[in-house]
Amino acid sequence: MSAKKNHNPNKQKNSPESKSPSAKASPLAAIEENKKENVLLYYIGLAIVLLLIFIIRKNYFNIPFERDEGSYAYAGKIILDGAIPFTDIGSQRLDGVFYAYSVLVWIFGYSIKAIHIAFLLINLASAVMIFFLTRKLSNYMAGLAAAGFFALLSMASSASGFTTQSEHIVVFLILASFLFLFEFFESKKIWQLIISGILFSFAFEVKQTCLFYGVLGGALLLFKGFFEDKSSIKKNLFHALIFSFSIIFPVLFDLLMVYKNGAWADFNLWLFDVAKQYTTSVSFDRGFENFKINFLADYNDYKFFWIFSFIASIGVFFTGLPLWKKIAVLGLNIAGFLTIIPGYHFQRHYFLQWFPAVCISAAIFIFLVQDLISRFKNNTAVIVIPLLLIIIPICINLKDLSAYYFKPNLTLVLKGIYGLQPFLESKIIADKLNSVMKKEDRLAIMGTEIEMYVYTNKKSPSRFAGSGALLEFPIKQSNDWQKEFIADVEKAAPRFLIFYHNPVSWCANPKTENLLFPWFDKYTAANYKLYGYADMLNEGTNYIWEGDPEINNPPKAQFSVYIFERK
């Protein structure tokens, strides 16, 4: 996948793309092809972008997890210890997400910093791939623009870009799959098509909504084969079958492993009964309100990138690029948008899946400007003006968000994005418990803050580590699952019990019978004493611990976290 390969004049002359009736000669192409020193400058620019990503993201190595991040990290760890997805880990998604995190935990370690370092490398690799992918669609200048825009947009606080969400893994896999697919378009090497399909499959295993990107990949494969390469029906169908099989086989293999592990019944329950409850829990009207709030937050901080993207999605059709590339640019933006729609939840981190497509099409806007200027045969302006259109928006964004990027107050970042959700409190409480707990001491969480198990390196006494989720869906298994959790906790008799007095930590559905709260009140009264609590006031959280006279006074805030120690 080297860029040098694309600049071999003989190869370009004989390539199928050069014979395409839609591939018109452009003065810009001659300028870029004939000045090899420009290529080196673009690579230097890419290196600067990568350095910028490192400088920004290293400031977030120690930011506490939110609950999804903690859940994925915890699941990755217990899979390494032998846990079986769907039986030992409840999930409304395929288990690829848990295996992905288990690989990261295995390679990098089981801590906040280790996992953030892993995602730094994933983000760096994604920036490199978006550079080459956009270069294949247009030129090096656009590739540099895409990498620069991606470095900042993928870090958007409004989309929880600083987190270790699974969407970052999806972006990495999708970019890699398209890169191999576009390599196949040039080389016609079947192994590249196979790898592309496998990578699409892995992305689907991590998050099923990226299906739309896979559909786009298949559509481009067929369109280019039939209408631009003018290949035979037999050859195009063969390529389509290879690509489809490469996507489907890993999924079928995973399902076979689920069946072999005896988790098929649990798999059906989670992926159909529970998932149906989740995907139908938000109305279209409420979802649209969520979309407006989160999209506008993303747009306001990065408006130049979005404006460039929307203009280029249509403007690309007025260029001399091959038709399949025009369709790819628009199609990527459409597919990216579609990934955030299923279920109408429009969670802020869902938008991370859309961002690479936004950055690619925004970079194509730079290509449009450069291509237009090149027709006036001004070799200086054709470099300087597009470069300024890249640098100026990036500098404005860096200036406007300099505190967030370079000198972040992690407490303010968490509170600004998540409000009074107990993510910071969980880390501080865990640090306190780590100072007093012994290796053999156990811990149980009442709520969905599974990140506590990561911070303390403890394993939940029950397979229902996120006990708060047991009240979320009114399914017939809910009572049995609550009783199982209660029995597991009583059997383990953990030294510490942590109760999250926060509705977001429970998501309790009024249609679900609540067996946990009455049991907890009786169980703690008989067996535990109050060890401390976090009083989550608007102006800041107060931590009251055993020995403090305030321990006998109730919290003043609406939300709090209670820590109980066994008597």
Tab-separated table of N, CA and C in Angstrom, residues 282-336:
chain	number	residue	atom	x	y	z
A	282	VAL	N	-36.601	4.100	22.636
A	282	VAL	CA	-36.563	5.535	22.366
A	282	VAL	C	-37.463	5.850	21.175
A	283	SER	N	-38.367	6.804	21.352
A	283	SER	CA	-39.255	7.191	20.253
A	283	SER	C	-38.488	8.024	19.230
A	284	PHE	N	-39.048	8.128	18.035
A	284	PHE	CA	-38.387	8.922	16.993
A	284	PHE	C	-38.270	10.381	17.418
A	285	ASP	N	-39.323	10.934	18.016
A	285	ASP	CA	-39.297	12.348	18.421
A	285	ASP	C	-38.213	12.614	19.459
A	286	ARG	N	-38.126	11.730	20.449
A	286	ARG	CA	-37.084	11.904	21.464
A	286	ARG	C	-35.708	11.713	20.845
A	287	GLY	N	-35.606	10.735	19.957
A	287	GLY	CA	-34.331	10.495	19.291
A	287	GLY	C	-33.894	11.679	18.453
A	288	PHE	N	-34.841	12.302	17.766
A	288	PHE	CA	-34.508	13.456	16.938
A	288	PHE	C	-33.995	14.610	17.792
A	289	GLU	N	-34.575	14.767	18.982
A	289	GLU	CA	-34.089	15.800	19.902
A	289	GLU	C	-32.654	15.495	20.329
A	290	ASN	N	-32.381	14.216	20.615
A	290	ASN	CA	-31.009	13.817	20.965
A	290	ASN	C	-30.052	14.115	19.815
A	291	PHE	N	-30.502	13.812	18.593
A	291	PHE	CA	-29.659	14.071	17.421
A	291	PHE	C	-29.332	15.549	17.296
A	292	LYS	N	-30.336	16.386	17.416
A	292	LYS	CA	-30.109	17.824	17.269
A	292	LYS	C	-29.116	18.338	18.310
A	293	ILE	N	-29.287	17.894	19.541
A	293	ILE	CA	-28.403	18.356	20.621
A	293	ILE	C	-26.958	17.931	20.353
A	294	ASN	N	-26.773	16.648	20.051
A	294	ASN	CA	-25.408	16.138	19.898
A	294	ASN	C	-24.768	16.564	18.582
A	295	PHE	N	-25.563	16.638	17.508
A	295	PHE	CA	-24.993	17.095	16.245
A	295	PHE	C	-24.569	18.554	16.334
A	296	LEU	N	-25.412	19.381	16.904
A	296	LEU	CA	-25.067	20.803	17.006
A	296	LEU	C	-23.837	21.012	17.879
A	297	ALA	N	-23.683	20.191	18.897
A	297	ALA	CA	-22.480	20.286	19.736
A	297	ALA	C	-21.236	19.957	18.916
A	298	ASP	N	-21.325	18.920	18.085
A	298	ASP	CA	-20.201	18.562	17.208
A	298	ASP	C	-19.955	19.647	16.164
A	299	TYR	N	-21.036	20.156	15.603
A	299	TYR	CA	-20.922	21.148	14.535
A	299	TYR	C	-20.312	22.456	15.034
A	300	ASN	N	-20.753	22.920	16.181
A	300	ASN	CA	-20.339	24.239	16.659
A	300	ASN	C	-18.832	24.348	16.862
A	301	ASP	N	-18.200	23.276	17.321
A	301	ASP	CA	-16.758	23.317	17.566
A	301	ASP	C	-15.935	23.035	16.309
A	302	TYR	N	-16.568	22.447	15.280
A	302	TYR	CA	-15.821	22.020	14.090
A	302	TYR	C	-16.568	22.402	12.812
A	303	LYS	N	-17.157	23.588	12.832
A	303	LYS	CA	-18.069	23.966	11.736
A	303	LYS	C	-17.378	24.011	10.382
A	304	PHE	N	-16.097	24.419	10.322
A	304	PHE	CA	-15.395	24.456	9.037
A	304	PHE	C	-15.351	23.060	8.404
A	305	PHE	N	-15.052	22.065	9.211
A	305	PHE	CA	-14.942	20.703	8.684
A	305	PHE	C	-16.284	20.217	8.138
A	306	TRP	N	-17.350	20.507	8.887
A	306	TRP	CA	-18.678	20.071	8.450
A	306	TRP	C	-19.117	20.799	7.179
A	307	ILE	N	-18.868	22.094	7.110
A	307	ILE	CA	-19.254	22.856	5.912
A	307	ILE	C	-18.489	22.348	4.699
A	308	PHE	N	-17.181	22.166	4.850
A	308	PHE	CA	-16.378	21.609	3.745
A	308	PHE	C	-16.948	20.261	3.303
A	309	SER	N	-17.304	19.446	4.287
A	309	SER	CA	-17.797	18.095	3.991
A	309	SER	C	-19.085	18.127	3.186
A	310	PHE	N	-20.040	18.937	3.605
A	310	PHE	CA	-21.333	18.979	2.923
A	310	PHE	C	-21.193	19.540	1.507
A	311	ILE	N	-20.352	20.546	1.336
A	311	ILE	CA	-20.136	21.107	-0.002
A	311	ILE	C	-19.513	20.068	-0.926
A	312	ALA	N	-18.491	19.378	-0.423
A	312	ALA	CA	-17.760	18.431	-1.266
A	312	ALA	C	-18.573	17.200	-1.616
A	313	SER	N	-19.511	16.809	-0.749
A	313	SER	CA	-20.315	15.617	-1.036
A	313	SER	C	-21.096	15.766	-2.337
A	314	ILE	N	-21.464	17.002	-2.683
A	314	ILE	CA	-22.132	17.276	-3.954
A	314	ILE	C	-21.135	17.797	-4.979
A	315	GLY	N	-20.235	18.655	-4.535
A	315	GLY	CA	-19.281	19.270	-5.454
A	315	GLY	C	-18.368	18.277	-6.134
A	316	VAL	N	-18.143	17.135	-5.505
A	316	VAL	CA	-17.246	16.141	-6.094
A	316	VAL	C	-17.750	15.664	-7.452
A	317	PHE	N	-19.058	15.742	-7.666
A	317	PHE	CA	-19.626	15.270	-8.926
A	317	PHE	C	-19.350	16.232	-10.086
A	318	PHE	N	-18.769	17.387	-9.785
A	318	PHE	CA	-18.410	18.335	-10.837
A	318	PHE	C	-16.911	18.335	-11.117
A	319	THR	N	-16.234	17.306	-10.617
A	319	THR	CA	-14.799	17.151	-10.878
A	319	THR	C	-14.575	16.106	-11.956
A	320	GLY	N	-13.330	15.950	-12.352
A	320	GLY	CA	-12.981	14.942	-13.344
A	320	GLY	C	-12.604	13.609	-12.744
A	321	LEU	N	-12.872	13.410	-11.449
A	321	LEU	CA	-12.571	12.126	-10.821
A	321	LEU	C	-13.427	11.022	-11.437
A	322	PRO	N	-12.944	9.786	-11.428
A	322	PRO	CA	-13.771	8.675	-11.897
A	322	PRO	C	-15.071	8.604	-11.106
A	323	LEU	N	-16.111	8.134	-11.760
A	323	LEU	CA	-17.429	8.135	-11.143
A	323	LEU	C	-17.462	7.329	-9.849
A	324	TRP	N	-16.718	6.216	-9.804
A	324	TRP	CA	-16.763	5.398	-8.590
A	324	TRP	C	-16.206	6.162	-7.391
A	325	LYS	N	-15.243	7.045	-7.634
A	325	LYS	CA	-14.692	7.847	-6.535
A	325	LYS	C	-15.709	8.892	-6.068
A	326	LYS	N	-16.435	9.465	-7.000
A	326	LYS	CA	-17.475	10.421	-6.630
A	326	LYS	C	-18.534	9.739	-5.764
A	327	ILE	N	-18.926	8.544	-6.198
A	327	ILE	CA	-19.926	7.783	-5.438
A	327	ILE	C	-19.369	7.411	-4.067
A	328	ALA	N	-18.074	7.074	-4.017
A	328	ALA	CA	-17.447	6.700	-2.745
A	328	ALA	C	-17.483	7.851	-1.751
A	329	VAL	N	-17.180	9.061	-2.209
A	329	VAL	CA	-17.152	10.228	-1.310
A	329	VAL	C	-18.535	10.489	-0.733
A	330	LEU	N	-19.543	10.556	-1.599
A	330	LEU	CA	-20.907	10.774	-1.120
A	330	LEU	C	-21.381	9.575	-0.301
A	331	GLY	N	-21.078	8.376	-0.781
A	331	GLY	CA	-21.525	7.159	-0.109
A	331	GLY	C	-20.956	7.020	1.291
A	332	LEU	N	-19.690	7.405	1.478
A	332	LEU	CA	-19.092	7.338	2.804
A	332	LEU	C	-19.837	8.230	3.786
A	333	ASN	N	-20.196	9.419	3.342
A	333	ASN	CA	-20.922	10.337	4.223
A	333	ASN	C	-22.309	9.791	4.562
A	334	ILE	N	-22.976	9.227	3.576
A	334	ILE	CA	-24.305	8.655	3.820
A	334	ILE	C	-24.209	7.452	4.745
A	335	ALA	N	-23.263	6.547	4.455
A	335	ALA	CA	-23.091	5.352	5.282
A	335	ALA	C	-22.735	5.737	6.711
A	336	GLY	N	-21.838	6.728	6.859
A	336	GLY	CA	-21.463	7.170	8.198
A	336	GLY	C	-22.650	7.703	8.975
